[in-house]
Amino acid sequence: MFERMLYVGIDWSSGWLDLAVLDGSGVLLLEHRIVYAAKADPVAAYLELLRPLSRTWRSASVTGIEEVGLPFARALAAAGLRVVHVDPTRAARHRAALGIPKSDRADARMLADLVRQGVYRTVVDSSPRAQALRVITHAHRAAVEDRMKAIHALRAALERAWPAAVAAWPSSRGGLSSPQALAVLRAAPGPRAADRLTRTELADLLREAGRTRRLRDEAERLHLAFSRPAMLSHPQVEEAEAVRTADLAETLAAAVARVQRLEARMADHYRRQRHHHLTAGIPGIGGILGAQLLAEIGDRPHERFANGRALAAYAGVSPVTWSSGTVTRVSLRRASSTLLRSTLHRAAFAWSRHSPGAAAYYRTRREAGDLHSTALRKLGRKLIMCLYHCVTTGVEYDDGRAFGYNPGPGAPTLARQPPLSEDEVARARDLLSLPGTSVASVARTLGVSPQTVGRHVLGRPRTSRSANRPSQGRGVPRTAGKTPALGQGGREVGGPRYARESPGH
């Protein structure tokens, strides 16, 4: 028995793992397969295999694995062994270059040899509290994706069978995932069932969904939308479509409730992070974005990354420069954390809307010819560099220091540029003074909307959509000052009725 370094490579699968042990000279000391079902404790079996190989086997062994997030790898690290990460892409290239056949035993021996050569990355785990936040944020992200899939499935089903329901709840009114839409769709999942709902029943459904203001107006709007002529299917087909719509509505309601629960848990974990006050102090970074940023970079970024540029490369916001002779090409960095990159994209957009320095930087990049995505990527790099500095030094975020300006008269502001310049406004007025010129034609000439011309050229006030609508429904004749009489079931007596024809009549 003598002291020597042990380099272990582990190739894992769902049912077993193969391991190979090499010494410092590359001599194979051990090859073994541990089957999970045959061992009550695979970690204890692994330690028993290493024990006879070296007297100081616990401190003199280095275990390399391609997936350090496995329970087996985490248990080895908790047992005091040194676990390192071998990049799967680099291992595959090494296998192809040497012509090594693809097998579990050969892969384990190749990983052990890579560890012996030092081709690995040291694993720096975050604190248990930061790891818990990462788990919760990933669960929340998955729940949001499931909610979006449920929304798309419900919208697709309604567009096939009942398009009026999609138009009844546009995005300006909360969309199909709003509590009011789900309450009505679960109570009346088909056009005939919705047409039978009275205003009182609609108001009750809206009240149960949490609406407290303008119940009668909203009930009247929905009643009018459901009473209009619609393309109806055969009653049996419509009943089957209603069953599917109700089921999709229940699925969407469960997905919405799941997102709300996970968001509350994520906010609780986020508030308990030691760097919470640093991310919360960045303009535009709220609870969700702040939790996702801290979850991806961890609470020990100064140990995981050598500097802020390394973290920016890991996030995929630093470009890759390729040079060959006199040719230089810059491309997007593909090998990166896709979760952190997508989070930075959204965080940079929010940052540019709330930070004067970020807004000025974004405008500068756009004026220089950068695309919207390119400007956001560059802004995301500045954000991750600022966040790395704040987390590693404990200094709170300061917008002036981040973008190099002093607060005062010359400091950048968040004031948005008007959609029309002074010259364009003067040109629009000259065009409108010509006979036969309409606001729509001037708007097409300037490349803006007619509403923009009306507000910024003609001085018309901004009005809401509901301001121009009759309070009792669009295009429905009513007697001024009189309340319509309601008959049995809450329907109007003598009110306008729409004749519907069933298929085959």
PDB file of C-alpha atoms in Angstrom, residues 157-158 160-165 184-185 187-197 222-223 225-235 237-243 245 491 500:
ATOM      1  CA  ALA A 157     -60.006  25.156 -29.659  1.00  0.00           C
ATOM      2  CA  LEU A 158     -62.190  28.263 -29.384  1.00  0.00           C
ATOM      3  CA  ARG A 160     -62.261  26.314 -34.314  1.00  0.00           C
ATOM      4  CA  ALA A 161     -65.613  26.072 -32.550  1.00  0.00           C
ATOM      5  CA  TRP A 162     -66.478  29.467 -31.013  1.00  0.00           C
ATOM      6  CA  PRO A 163     -64.453  32.462 -32.306  1.00  0.00           C
ATOM      7  CA  ALA A 164     -66.710  34.967 -30.520  1.00  0.00           C
ATOM      8  CA  ALA A 165     -65.320  33.826 -27.162  1.00  0.00           C
ATOM      9  CA  VAL A 184     -67.646  32.220 -17.765  1.00  0.00           C
ATOM     10  CA  LEU A 185     -66.071  29.541 -19.974  1.00  0.00           C
ATOM     11  CA  ALA A 187     -70.059  27.827 -16.720  1.00  0.00           C
ATOM     12  CA  ALA A 188     -70.922  28.125 -20.421  1.00  0.00           C
ATOM     13  CA  PRO A 189     -68.315  26.441 -22.648  1.00  0.00           C
ATOM     14  CA  GLY A 190     -70.378  26.693 -25.843  1.00  0.00           C
ATOM     15  CA  PRO A 191     -72.172  29.427 -27.850  1.00  0.00           C
ATOM     16  CA  ARG A 192     -75.688  28.142 -27.119  1.00  0.00           C
ATOM     17  CA  ALA A 193     -74.976  27.823 -23.394  1.00  0.00           C
ATOM     18  CA  ALA A 194     -73.479  31.314 -23.328  1.00  0.00           C
ATOM     19  CA  ASP A 195     -76.462  32.745 -25.175  1.00  0.00           C
ATOM     20  CA  ARG A 196     -78.743  31.338 -22.478  1.00  0.00           C
ATOM     21  CA  LEU A 197     -76.877  33.203 -19.726  1.00  0.00           C
ATOM     22  CA  LEU A 222     -70.671  39.999 -22.654  1.00  0.00           C
ATOM     23  CA  HIS A 223     -74.398  39.454 -23.101  1.00  0.00           C
ATOM     24  CA  ALA A 225     -71.274  39.596 -27.568  1.00  0.00           C
ATOM     25  CA  PHE A 226     -72.888  36.227 -26.893  1.00  0.00           C
ATOM     26  CA  SER A 227     -76.244  37.256 -28.400  1.00  0.00           C
ATOM     27  CA  ARG A 228     -74.876  38.137 -31.807  1.00  0.00           C
ATOM     28  CA  PRO A 229     -75.387  35.729 -34.700  1.00  0.00           C
ATOM     29  CA  ALA A 230     -72.777  33.018 -34.762  1.00  0.00           C
ATOM     30  CA  MET A 231     -71.848  30.073 -36.945  1.00  0.00           C
ATOM     31  CA  LEU A 232     -73.316  27.138 -35.078  1.00  0.00           C
ATOM     32  CA  SER A 233     -72.456  23.491 -35.448  1.00  0.00           C
ATOM     33  CA  HIS A 234     -74.708  20.502 -34.961  1.00  0.00           C
ATOM     34  CA  PRO A 235     -75.861  20.318 -31.322  1.00  0.00           C
ATOM     35  CA  VAL A 237     -70.825  18.356 -32.214  1.00  0.00           C
ATOM     36  CA  GLU A 238     -71.182  21.542 -30.209  1.00  0.00           C
ATOM     37  CA  GLU A 239     -71.716  19.537 -27.047  1.00  0.00           C
ATOM     38  CA  ALA A 240     -68.505  17.614 -27.695  1.00  0.00           C
ATOM     39  CA  GLU A 241     -66.655  20.862 -28.390  1.00  0.00           C
ATOM     40  CA  ALA A 242     -68.062  22.280 -25.145  1.00  0.00           C
ATOM     41  CA  VAL A 243     -66.686  19.299 -23.223  1.00  0.00           C
ATOM     42  CA  THR A 245     -63.453  23.661 -23.994  1.00  0.00           C
ATOM     43  CA  ARG A 491     -84.116  38.388 -20.475  1.00  0.00           C
ATOM     44  CA  ARG A 500     -80.530  31.905 -35.098  1.00  0.00           C
TER      45      ARG A 500
END
